[in-house]
Amino acid sequence: MPIRILDKKLISQIAAGEVVERPASVVKELVENALDAGAGQIAVEVRGGGTSLIRIMDNGNGIASDEVALAFERYATSKIGSVADLGSIATLGFRGEALPSIAAVAQIDILTSAAGEATGTYISVQEGKVSVRKSQARPRGTTITVRDLFRSVPARRKFLKSVSTENGHIANVVSQYALAYPGVSFALFLEGRKTLGTAGKGRLIDGIVEVYGVEIARHMLEIPENDEAQVKVTGMIGSPSVSRSGRNYLSFFINRRWVNSRLLAWAVQEAYHGLLPQRKHPVAVLAISLPPSEVDVNIHPTKSEVKFQYERQVFTAVQKAVRQTLIAQTPVPRIEEVAVGYSNPSQQVEIDWSSAAVNRGAVGQAFEVARPLTVALPVLRVLGQLMSSYVVAEGPDGLYLIDQHAAHERVVFEQVREQRSKGEIEVQGLLEPVPFEITPLQETILKSHHQELVDFGFSLEPFGDRTYLVRSVPQALSGGDWTGALRELLDSDGGADDWAEKIAISVACHSGAVRAGQSLSDEEMRALVRQLEKTVMPHTCPHGRPTLIHLSSSQLRREFGRG
Ligand code: ADP
Ligand code: MG
């Protein structure tokens, strides 16, 4: 084929492909427009997974009658006017591409009424051209209806998934914006059924109840006031007891724009380090505000990724805010929470969440309880041992059951970590050097982390073919399984994890001094409890499992029917 310029219609369909990938992209663009128009109420209606119908109604500013047709021209926008404006964008839209892109791949009509105008305007756009235009009454705001999405673009239609999958993506978009804008009331109707509805009263927790349900909501912790340089982090994070197996429970809003960010996901993951079981992911809804001039939002056609001018600063601010919230607020699991969070689901305590009023009340209460609990353990008096595995102790407020093995892991973990940070690792020389054979893969990991292992007290010298001579190990492992610890470390992937933390965990886990099923003398139990009291985070073992369960005096009174 000779080179030639494509016809206009084809050009606009190609360009539309960048913005409108699937029905959820249309919903995202239209919801963003409604938010930019200052709407306090946004209703979204969807049929056929978005291919038959998408309708969005808002009560925002509307579009002036003489500008409505213009809004469908490519690069027509009311949001920026100069190159300088690009440097600090405060609106969600600015590229002037959404309406023309949608019009290129669907039938679209709009009914809008701007403040100060006597009547509204209706326009129907077919194949990118205005086909009907008339005056029509409407309260202030805009209704946009999109029909037959991708009918003219079979190539795109082919890649759509099932109606329920597309609806799932749409529900996610609306949910995310409902979380980002608690002050806006959202309603979503999928195939005629109301799927989501937020009150718009300005409280994030209401949105979390609606989007993630009561169970997660009652375990959310609020990030306290902080203002790290220019970066401010607000929102809520899940206590470690509500971890999830997928990463889909992380939401980030940069200056109220919903974005994907691997950098921030990593910052959150790091903050939870040592608090979550392996392969579990946290729940978090975080709004980050920073000067618009320090974020470039113009790096992605759908604006779903951004670039920070001071990446490190944002990373640190997020990690710190999350970590501090966790340290200050992680509650000792109480009996009810334990039943829900850690034990066999069939043994869950029954909780009556029947009415919405109860829901809200219960959520409020959970926070009341979670907040005042601090990190430190009170001084405990050891009463005895249960099943050779748990230490039973009394505190100022009731009974504590301590998992002796988990508690000991926490103690050793913190001791080793502290010794390492002071450069005072206690080392145990082996009576004679022990040859330690490793695989080629393990050898690459050993080579890249050799120094860290040495810093923790392992002495490993090359000794011929993939064999190393071990002359010393960390003192904490002397009665334990040091080969197990080394193998575990060398089998883990050598990724960017914090190796010092990883080594400390592995050493604690293989130190072996206190196991479950081992009877302890009173003296040993007292020593263990004293050591646990001194740790920074006594409530979880380094893997994130609880070290203790608290049964408060008031709970005991309640259980015994004493009021
Ligand atoms: P952008 O949002 O990037 O400006 P769009 O194509 O999404 O581009 O919209 C074009 C223009 O139409 C917007 O700049 C805005 O002025 C107007 N507009 C679109 N949707 C709405 C709405 N729901 N309410 C008020 N104005 C709107
Ligand atoms: Mg827009």
Coordinates of C-alpha atoms and ligand atoms in Angstrom, one line a residue:
M1 CA 0.0 0.0 0.0
P2 CA 1.3 3.5 -0.8
I3 CA 1.7 5.9 2.1
R4 CA -1.4 8.1 2.6
I5 CA -3.1 9.9 5.4
L6 CA -5.9 8.0 6.9
D7 CA -9.4 9.3 6.7
K8 CA -10.7 11.4 9.6
K9 CA -13.1 8.8 11.0
L10 CA -10.4 6.1 11.2
I11 CA -8.0 8.6 12.8
S12 CA -10.4 9.4 15.5
Q13 CA -11.2 5.7 16.2
I14 CA -7.5 5.0 16.5
A15 CA -7.0 7.9 18.8
A16 CA -10.0 6.8 20.8
G17 CA -8.4 3.5 21.4
E18 CA -5.9 5.1 23.7
V19 CA -8.5 6.6 26.0
V20 CA -11.4 4.1 25.7
E21 CA -10.1 0.6 26.2
R22 CA -13.2 -0.9 27.7
P23 CA -16.6 0.2 29.1
A24 CA -15.1 1.0 32.5
S25 CA -12.8 3.6 30.8
V26 CA -15.9 5.4 29.6
V27 CA -17.3 5.4 33.1
K28 CA -14.0 6.6 34.5
E29 CA -13.8 9.6 32.1
L30 CA -17.5 10.6 32.6
V31 CA -17.3 10.3 36.4
E32 CA -14.1 12.4 36.3
N33 CA -16.0 15.0 34.3
A34 CA -18.8 15.1 36.8
L35 CA -16.4 15.5 39.7
D36 CA -14.6 18.3 37.8
A37 CA -18.0 20.0 37.4
G38 CA -18.3 20.0 41.2
A39 CA -21.1 17.5 41.4
G40 CA -22.3 16.4 44.9
Q41 CA -24.4 13.6 43.4
I42 CA -23.4 11.2 40.7
A43 CA -25.5 8.3 39.4
V44 CA -24.2 5.7 37.0
E45 CA -26.5 3.3 35.1
V46 CA -25.1 0.4 33.1
R47 CA -26.6 -2.2 30.8
G48 CA -25.0 -5.1 28.9
G49 CA -21.7 -4.7 30.7
G50 CA -21.6 -1.1 29.4
T51 CA -21.9 -2.0 25.7
S52 CA -25.6 -1.4 25.5
L53 CA -25.9 1.6 27.8
I54 CA -23.9 3.8 30.1
R55 CA -25.7 6.8 31.6
I56 CA -24.2 9.2 34.0
M57 CA -26.2 11.9 35.8
D58 CA -24.7 14.6 37.9
N59 CA -25.7 17.8 39.6
G60 CA -22.6 19.8 38.7
N61 CA -22.1 23.1 36.9
G62 CA -23.4 21.9 33.5
I63 CA -22.2 23.2 30.1
A64 CA -23.3 26.6 28.7
S65 CA -25.6 26.1 25.7
D66 CA -23.2 27.7 23.2
E67 CA -20.3 25.4 24.3
V68 CA -22.0 22.0 24.3
A69 CA -21.1 21.1 20.7
L70 CA -17.6 22.3 21.2
A71 CA -17.1 19.9 24.1
F72 CA -17.1 17.0 21.5
E73 CA -14.3 18.5 19.5
R74 CA -10.9 16.9 20.0
Y75 CA -8.6 18.9 22.4
A76 CA -11.5 21.1 23.5
T77 CA -11.4 21.7 27.2
S78 CA -12.4 24.3 29.8
K79 CA -9.7 23.2 32.2
I80 CA -6.4 24.5 31.0
G81 CA -5.4 27.3 28.7
S82 CA -1.7 27.5 28.5
V83 CA 1.5 25.4 28.7
A84 CA 2.1 26.9 32.1
D85 CA -1.2 25.3 33.3
L86 CA 0.1 21.9 32.4
G87 CA 2.7 22.3 35.2
S88 CA 0.1 22.4 38.0
I89 CA -3.1 20.6 37.1
A90 CA -5.8 20.7 39.7
T91 CA -8.6 19.0 37.8
L92 CA -9.0 15.4 36.9
G93 CA -9.4 16.1 33.2
F94 CA -7.4 18.5 31.0
R95 CA -6.6 16.7 27.7
G96 CA -10.0 17.4 26.1
E97 CA -10.1 13.9 24.6
A98 CA -12.7 12.0 26.5
L99 CA -16.0 13.2 24.9
P100 CA -14.6 13.1 21.3
S101 CA -13.0 9.7 21.9
I102 CA -16.3 8.2 23.2
A103 CA -18.2 9.8 20.4
A104 CA -15.9 8.1 17.9
V105 CA -16.7 4.6 19.1
A106 CA -20.3 5.0 20.3
Q107 CA -23.6 6.9 20.0
I108 CA -23.7 9.6 22.6
D109 CA -26.2 12.2 23.7
I110 CA -26.1 14.8 26.4
L111 CA -28.6 16.9 28.2
T112 CA -27.1 19.6 30.2
S113 CA -28.1 22.8 32.0
A114 CA -25.7 25.4 33.3
A115 CA -26.3 27.7 36.2
G116 CA -27.8 31.0 35.1
E117 CA -29.4 29.6 31.9
A118 CA -33.1 29.6 31.5
T119 CA -33.3 26.1 29.9
G120 CA -31.0 23.2 29.2
T121 CA -29.5 21.9 25.9
Y122 CA -29.9 18.5 24.4
I123 CA -27.5 17.2 21.7
S124 CA -27.2 13.9 20.1
V125 CA -23.9 12.9 18.4
Q126 CA -24.0 10.1 15.8
E127 CA -20.7 8.9 14.3
G128 CA -18.9 11.9 15.8
K129 CA -21.3 14.5 14.3
V130 CA -24.1 16.5 16.0
S131 CA -27.3 15.1 14.5
V132 CA -30.0 16.6 16.8
R133 CA -30.0 19.7 18.9
K134 CA -32.8 21.3 20.9
S135 CA -33.6 23.1 24.1
Q136 CA -34.9 20.9 26.9
A137 CA -35.5 21.6 30.5
R138 CA -33.3 20.0 33.2
P139 CA -32.2 21.0 36.7
R140 CA -28.7 22.2 36.8
G141 CA -26.3 19.4 35.9
T142 CA -25.5 17.0 33.1
T143 CA -26.8 13.6 31.9
I144 CA -24.6 11.8 29.3
T145 CA -25.9 8.6 27.7
V146 CA -23.6 6.3 25.7
R147 CA -25.1 3.6 23.6
D148 CA -23.7 0.8 21.4
L149 CA -20.2 1.1 22.6
F150 CA -17.6 -0.3 20.1
R151 CA -20.4 -1.4 17.7
S152 CA -18.4 0.2 14.9
V153 CA -15.1 -1.2 16.1
P154 CA -15.3 -5.0 16.0
A155 CA -11.6 -5.3 16.7
R156 CA -12.1 -3.7 20.1
R157 CA -15.4 -5.4 20.8
K158 CA -13.7 -8.8 20.3
F159 CA -11.5 -8.2 23.3
L160 CA -14.2 -7.4 25.8
K161 CA -14.8 -10.0 28.4
S162 CA -18.1 -11.3 29.8
V163 CA -20.8 -8.9 31.0
S164 CA -20.1 -9.7 34.6
T165 CA -16.3 -9.1 34.1
E166 CA -16.9 -5.7 32.5
N167 CA -19.4 -4.8 35.2
G168 CA -16.8 -5.8 37.7
H169 CA -14.4 -3.3 36.2
I170 CA -17.1 -0.6 36.2
A171 CA -18.0 -1.3 39.8
N172 CA -14.3 -0.9 40.7
V173 CA -14.0 2.5 39.0
V174 CA -17.1 3.8 40.8
S175 CA -16.0 2.3 44.1
Q176 CA -12.6 3.9 43.9
Y177 CA -14.0 7.3 43.2
A178 CA -16.5 6.9 46.0
L179 CA -13.6 6.2 48.3
A180 CA -11.7 9.2 46.9
Y181 CA -14.6 11.6 47.3
P182 CA -16.5 10.7 50.5
G183 CA -18.3 14.1 50.2
V184 CA -20.0 13.1 47.0
S185 CA -23.0 10.7 46.9
F186 CA -22.5 7.9 44.4
A187 CA -25.1 5.4 43.1
L188 CA -24.4 2.6 40.7
F189 CA -27.0 0.6 39.0
L190 CA -25.8 -2.5 37.1
E191 CA -28.3 -4.3 34.8
G192 CA -31.1 -2.6 36.8
R193 CA -29.9 -3.5 40.2
K194 CA -28.5 -1.0 42.7
T195 CA -25.0 -2.2 43.4
L196 CA -23.4 0.6 45.3
G197 CA -24.7 3.7 47.1
T198 CA -22.8 6.1 49.2
A199 CA -24.2 8.8 51.4
G200 CA -21.7 11.5 50.5
K201 CA -21.6 12.7 54.1
G202 CA -17.9 13.2 54.0
R203 CA -16.8 10.2 56.1
L204 CA -14.3 7.8 54.5
I205 CA -15.4 5.0 56.8
D206 CA -18.9 5.1 55.3
G207 CA -17.5 4.5 51.9
I208 CA -15.3 1.7 53.2
V209 CA -18.4 -0.1 54.7
E210 CA -20.1 0.3 51.4
V211 CA -17.2 -0.9 49.2
Y212 CA -15.4 -3.4 51.3
G213 CA -18.1 -4.4 53.8
V214 CA -18.4 -4.2 57.6
E215 CA -15.9 -6.9 58.4
I216 CA -13.0 -5.0 56.8
A217 CA -14.4 -1.6 58.0
R218 CA -14.3 -2.5 61.6
H219 CA -10.7 -3.3 61.4
M220 CA -9.6 -0.1 59.7
L221 CA -7.2 2.3 61.5
E222 CA -7.2 6.0 60.8
I223 CA -3.9 7.6 59.8
P224 CA -3.2 10.4 62.3
E225 CA -2.4 13.9 61.3
N226 CA 1.0 14.2 59.5
D227 CA 2.6 16.5 57.2
E228 CA 5.9 15.2 56.0
A229 CA 7.5 18.2 54.3
Q230 CA 5.0 19.0 51.5
V231 CA 3.5 15.6 51.4
K232 CA 0.4 14.9 53.4
V233 CA -1.0 11.4 53.8
T234 CA -4.6 10.8 55.0
G235 CA -6.9 7.8 54.9
M236 CA -7.3 4.5 56.6
I237 CA -5.4 1.2 56.6
G238 CA -6.4 -2.3 57.6
S239 CA -5.1 -3.7 60.9
P240 CA -2.8 -6.7 60.1
S241 CA -5.7 -9.1 61.0
V242 CA -7.6 -8.3 57.8
S243 CA -4.9 -9.1 55.3
R244 CA -6.0 -10.3 51.9
S245 CA -4.4 -12.7 49.4
G246 CA -4.6 -10.2 46.5
R247 CA -3.1 -6.8 45.9
N248 CA -6.5 -5.3 44.8
Y249 CA -7.2 -3.8 48.2
L250 CA -4.9 -0.9 47.8
S251 CA -6.2 2.5 46.7
F252 CA -4.1 5.5 46.1
F253 CA -5.4 9.0 45.4
I254 CA -2.9 11.6 44.4
N255 CA -4.5 15.0 44.8
R256 CA -7.8 13.1 44.6
R257 CA -6.9 11.4 41.4
W258 CA -7.2 7.6 41.5
V259 CA -3.9 6.2 40.3
N260 CA -2.0 2.9 40.1
S261 CA 1.4 3.2 41.6
R262 CA 3.9 0.4 42.1
L263 CA 6.0 2.8 44.1
L264 CA 3.3 3.5 46.6
A265 CA 2.2 -0.2 46.8
W266 CA 5.7 -1.0 47.7
A267 CA 5.9 1.7 50.3
V268 CA 2.8 0.3 52.0
Q269 CA 4.0 -3.3 51.7
E270 CA 7.2 -2.3 53.4
A271 CA 5.4 -0.6 56.2
Y272 CA 3.6 -3.8 57.0
H273 CA 6.8 -5.8 56.9
G274 CA 6.9 -8.4 59.6
L275 CA 3.2 -7.8 60.5
L276 CA 1.5 -9.8 57.9
P277 CA 1.7 -13.5 57.2
Q278 CA 3.7 -14.4 54.1
R279 CA 2.0 -13.8 50.8
K280 CA -0.7 -11.7 52.4
H281 CA -1.4 -8.1 51.4
P282 CA -2.8 -5.2 53.3
V283 CA -5.9 -3.2 52.8
A284 CA -5.4 0.5 52.5
V285 CA -7.1 3.6 51.2
L286 CA -4.7 6.5 51.1
A287 CA -5.0 10.0 49.9
I288 CA -1.8 11.8 49.3
S289 CA -1.8 15.5 48.7
L290 CA 1.2 17.4 47.5
P291 CA 1.8 20.6 45.4
P292 CA 0.4 20.0 41.9
S293 CA 3.6 21.2 40.5
E294 CA 5.4 18.2 42.0
V295 CA 3.3 15.6 40.1
D296 CA 3.3 15.1 36.4
V297 CA -0.2 13.7 35.5
N298 CA 0.4 14.0 31.8
I299 CA 2.4 10.8 31.3
H300 CA -0.5 8.4 30.5
P301 CA -3.5 8.8 28.1
T302 CA -5.9 7.6 30.7
K303 CA -4.0 9.5 33.4
S304 CA -3.9 6.4 35.6
E305 CA -0.3 6.7 36.3
V306 CA 1.6 9.7 37.5
K307 CA 5.3 10.7 38.0
F308 CA 6.6 12.4 41.1
Q309 CA 9.3 15.0 41.1
Y310 CA 10.5 13.9 44.5
E311 CA 9.8 10.1 44.4
R312 CA 11.8 9.3 47.5
Q313 CA 10.0 11.9 49.6
V314 CA 6.6 10.6 48.7
F315 CA 7.7 7.0 49.3
T316 CA 9.0 7.8 52.7
A317 CA 6.0 9.9 53.7
V318 CA 3.6 7.0 52.8
Q319 CA 5.7 4.3 54.4
K320 CA 6.2 6.4 57.6
A321 CA 2.5 7.3 58.0
V322 CA 1.4 3.7 57.6
R323 CA 4.1 2.3 59.8
Q324 CA 3.5 4.7 62.6
T325 CA -0.2 4.1 62.4
L326 CA 0.4 0.4 62.7
I327 CA 2.8 0.6 65.6
A328 CA 0.6 3.0 67.5
Q329 CA -2.7 1.3 66.9
T330 CA -2.3 -2.4 66.4
P331 CA -4.5 -3.7 69.1
V332 CA -4.0 -6.8 71.1
P333 CA -6.4 -9.2 69.5
R334 CA -9.4 -9.4 71.8
I335 CA -11.4 -12.6 72.0
E336 CA -14.0 -11.5 69.5
E337 CA -11.5 -10.4 67.0
V338 CA -9.5 -13.5 67.4
A339 CA -12.6 -15.6 66.7
V340 CA -13.1 -13.7 63.6
G341 CA -9.6 -13.2 62.4
Y342 CA -7.5 -16.1 63.4
S343 CA -9.4 -19.2 64.2
N344 CA -11.4 -21.7 62.3
P345 CA -14.2 -19.8 60.5
S346 CA -16.8 -22.3 61.6
Q347 CA -16.2 -21.2 65.2
Q348 CA -16.8 -17.6 64.6
V349 CA -18.7 -15.7 67.2
E350 CA -22.0 -14.7 65.8
I351 CA -22.4 -11.0 65.4
D352 CA -25.7 -9.4 64.5
W353 CA -25.0 -7.0 61.7
S354 CA -28.6 -7.0 60.5
S355 CA -29.5 -3.3 60.4
A356 CA -27.5 -0.6 58.8
A357 CA -27.7 1.4 62.0
V358 CA -26.1 -1.4 63.9
N359 CA -23.4 -1.6 61.3
R360 CA -22.4 2.0 61.7
G361 CA -22.6 1.8 65.4
A362 CA -20.4 -1.3 65.5
V363 CA -17.8 0.3 63.3
G364 CA -17.7 3.3 65.5
Q365 CA -17.2 1.1 68.5
A366 CA -14.4 -0.9 67.0
F367 CA -12.5 2.3 66.6
E368 CA -13.1 3.4 70.1
V369 CA -11.6 0.1 71.3
A370 CA -8.7 0.1 68.9
R371 CA -7.5 3.6 69.4
P372 CA -6.4 3.9 73.0
L373 CA -4.5 0.6 73.0
T374 CA -0.9 1.4 72.8
V375 CA 2.1 -0.6 71.9
A376 CA 3.5 -1.4 75.3
L377 CA 2.3 -4.4 77.2
P378 CA 1.4 -3.9 80.8
V379 CA 3.3 -5.7 83.5
L380 CA 2.0 -9.2 83.6
R381 CA 1.9 -11.8 86.4
V382 CA 2.4 -15.3 85.3
L383 CA -0.2 -17.8 86.6
G384 CA 0.8 -20.9 84.8
Q385 CA 1.1 -22.9 81.6
L386 CA -1.7 -24.3 79.4
M387 CA -1.2 -27.3 77.1
S388 CA 2.6 -26.9 77.3
S389 CA 2.2 -24.2 74.8
Y390 CA 0.6 -21.1 76.3
V391 CA 1.5 -19.0 79.2
V392 CA -1.4 -17.8 81.2
A393 CA -0.9 -14.4 82.9
E394 CA -2.9 -11.7 84.7
G395 CA -2.6 -8.0 83.8
P396 CA -4.2 -4.9 85.2
D397 CA -7.2 -5.5 82.9
G398 CA -7.9 -9.2 82.8
L399 CA -6.4 -12.3 81.4
Y400 CA -3.6 -12.8 78.8
L401 CA -2.9 -16.0 77.0
I402 CA 0.6 -15.9 75.5
D403 CA 1.7 -18.2 72.7
Q404 CA 5.1 -19.1 74.1
H405 CA 6.7 -20.0 70.7
A406 CA 5.4 -16.8 68.9
A407 CA 6.4 -14.7 71.9
H408 CA 9.9 -16.1 71.9
E409 CA 10.3 -15.5 68.2
R410 CA 9.3 -11.9 68.7
V411 CA 11.9 -11.5 71.5
V412 CA 14.8 -13.1 69.6
F413 CA 13.9 -11.2 66.4
E414 CA 14.1 -7.8 68.2
Q415 CA 17.2 -8.8 70.1
V416 CA 19.0 -9.9 67.0
R417 CA 17.9 -6.8 65.1
E418 CA 19.1 -4.5 67.8
Q419 CA 22.4 -6.2 68.2
R420 CA 22.9 -5.9 64.4
S421 CA 22.0 -2.2 64.4
K422 CA 24.6 -1.6 67.1
G423 CA 27.1 -3.8 65.3
E424 CA 27.2 -6.0 68.4
I425 CA 26.0 -9.3 67.1
E426 CA 26.8 -12.2 69.5
V427 CA 28.5 -14.9 67.6
Q428 CA 28.9 -18.6 68.3
G429 CA 32.0 -20.2 66.9
L430 CA 31.4 -23.9 65.9
L431 CA 33.7 -26.5 67.5
E432 CA 35.0 -27.4 64.1
P433 CA 34.1 -25.9 60.7
V434 CA 31.1 -27.6 59.0
P435 CA 31.0 -28.0 55.2
F436 CA 27.8 -26.6 53.8
E437 CA 26.9 -27.6 50.2
I438 CA 24.7 -25.3 48.1
T439 CA 23.1 -25.3 44.7
P440 CA 24.2 -22.9 41.9
L441 CA 21.0 -20.8 42.4
Q442 CA 21.7 -20.6 46.2
E443 CA 25.3 -19.6 45.4
T444 CA 24.2 -16.6 43.4
I445 CA 22.0 -15.5 46.3
L446 CA 24.8 -16.1 48.8
K447 CA 27.2 -14.1 46.7
S448 CA 24.9 -11.1 46.5
H449 CA 24.0 -11.2 50.2
H450 CA 27.3 -12.5 51.7
Q451 CA 28.1 -9.3 53.5
E452 CA 24.7 -9.1 55.2
L453 CA 25.1 -12.7 56.4
V454 CA 28.5 -11.9 57.8
D455 CA 27.1 -8.9 59.6
F456 CA 24.7 -11.2 61.4
G457 CA 27.5 -13.5 62.5
F458 CA 27.6 -16.2 59.8
S459 CA 31.2 -17.0 58.7
L460 CA 31.1 -18.7 55.3
E461 CA 34.3 -19.4 53.4
P462 CA 34.4 -20.9 49.9
F463 CA 35.7 -24.4 50.1
G464 CA 35.9 -26.0 46.6
D465 CA 33.0 -26.9 44.5
R466 CA 29.9 -25.1 45.6
T467 CA 30.8 -25.9 49.2
Y468 CA 31.3 -23.4 52.0
L469 CA 32.9 -23.9 55.3
V470 CA 30.8 -22.5 58.2
R471 CA 32.9 -21.5 61.1
S472 CA 30.5 -19.4 63.1
V473 CA 26.8 -18.7 63.4
P474 CA 24.7 -16.1 65.3
Q475 CA 24.6 -16.9 69.0
A476 CA 20.8 -17.0 68.8
L477 CA 21.0 -20.1 66.6
S478 CA 23.5 -22.0 68.7
G479 CA 21.0 -24.3 70.2
G480 CA 18.8 -24.2 67.1
D481 CA 18.7 -25.1 63.5
W482 CA 21.3 -22.9 61.8
T483 CA 21.4 -25.0 58.6
G484 CA 17.7 -24.6 58.3
A485 CA 18.0 -20.8 58.7
L486 CA 20.7 -20.6 56.1
R487 CA 18.8 -22.8 53.6
E488 CA 15.6 -20.8 54.1
L489 CA 17.5 -17.6 53.4
L490 CA 19.3 -19.0 50.3
D491 CA 16.1 -20.4 48.9
S492 CA 14.2 -17.2 49.2
D493 CA 14.4 -15.0 46.1
G494 CA 17.2 -12.6 46.3
G495 CA 14.9 -9.7 45.5
A496 CA 15.0 -6.2 46.8
D497 CA 13.6 -7.2 50.2
D498 CA 15.1 -5.9 53.3
W499 CA 17.7 -8.6 53.9
A500 CA 18.6 -7.5 57.4
E501 CA 15.0 -8.0 58.4
K502 CA 14.8 -11.3 56.5
I503 CA 17.8 -12.6 58.3
A504 CA 16.6 -11.5 61.7
I505 CA 13.3 -13.3 61.0
S506 CA 14.9 -16.4 59.9
V507 CA 17.3 -16.5 62.9
A508 CA 14.3 -15.9 65.3
C509 CA 12.3 -18.6 63.6
H510 CA 15.1 -21.2 63.8
S511 CA 16.5 -20.3 67.2
G512 CA 14.6 -23.1 68.7
A513 CA 14.9 -22.4 72.4
V514 CA 11.2 -22.2 73.1
R515 CA 8.9 -24.5 71.2
A516 CA 5.2 -25.3 71.4
G517 CA 4.6 -28.4 73.5
Q518 CA 7.5 -27.7 75.7
S519 CA 6.9 -27.4 79.4
L520 CA 8.5 -24.3 81.0
S521 CA 9.4 -23.7 84.6
D522 CA 7.9 -20.7 86.4
E523 CA 11.2 -19.0 86.1
E524 CA 11.4 -19.6 82.4
M525 CA 7.9 -18.3 81.9
R526 CA 8.5 -15.2 83.9
A527 CA 11.7 -14.5 82.0
L528 CA 9.9 -14.9 78.7
V529 CA 7.1 -12.6 79.7
R530 CA 9.6 -10.0 81.0
Q531 CA 11.4 -10.1 77.7
L532 CA 8.2 -9.8 75.7
E533 CA 7.1 -6.8 77.7
K534 CA 10.3 -5.1 76.6
T535 CA 9.9 -5.6 72.9
V536 CA 8.8 -2.7 70.7
M537 CA 6.0 -4.7 69.0
P538 CA 4.9 -7.3 71.5
H539 CA 1.6 -8.2 69.9
T540 CA 2.8 -10.1 66.8
C541 CA 5.5 -12.5 66.0
P542 CA 7.9 -11.5 63.1
H543 CA 5.6 -13.3 60.7
G544 CA 2.6 -11.3 61.8
R545 CA 0.8 -13.9 63.8
P546 CA -0.5 -12.8 67.2
T547 CA 1.7 -13.5 70.2
L548 CA -1.1 -13.1 72.7
I549 CA -4.8 -12.9 73.3
H550 CA -6.4 -10.6 75.8
L551 CA -9.6 -11.3 77.7
S552 CA -10.5 -8.1 79.5
S553 CA -12.1 -7.8 82.9
S554 CA -15.3 -6.4 81.4
Q555 CA -15.5 -9.2 78.9
L556 CA -15.1 -11.7 81.8
R557 CA -17.9 -9.9 83.7
R558 CA -20.1 -10.0 80.6
E559 CA -19.4 -13.7 79.9
F560 CA -20.3 -14.6 83.5
G561 CA -23.5 -12.4 83.4
R562 CA -22.3 -10.0 86.0
G563 CA -23.2 -7.0 84.0
Ligands
ADP1 P1 -11.5 17.3 29.7 O1 -12.2 16.7 30.8 O2 -10.1 16.8 29.5 O3 -11.5 18.8 29.7 P2 -13.6 16.1 28.1 O4 -13.6 15.7 26.7 O5 -13.7 15.0 29.1 O6 -12.2 16.8 28.3 O7 -14.7 17.2 28.3 C1 -14.6 18.4 27.5 C2 -15.2 19.5 28.3 O8 -16.6 19.3 28.4 C3 -14.7 19.7 29.7 O9 -13.6 20.5 29.7 C4 -15.9 20.4 30.4 O10 -15.9 21.8 30.2 C5 -17.1 19.9 29.7 N1 -17.8 18.8 30.4 C6 -17.7 17.5 30.1 N2 -18.5 16.8 31.0 C7 -19.1 17.6 31.8 C8 -20.0 17.6 32.9 N3 -20.4 16.4 33.4 N4 -20.3 18.7 33.5 C9 -19.9 19.9 33.1 N5 -19.0 20.0 32.1 C10 -18.6 19.0 31.4
MG2 MG -12.7 14.7 31.0

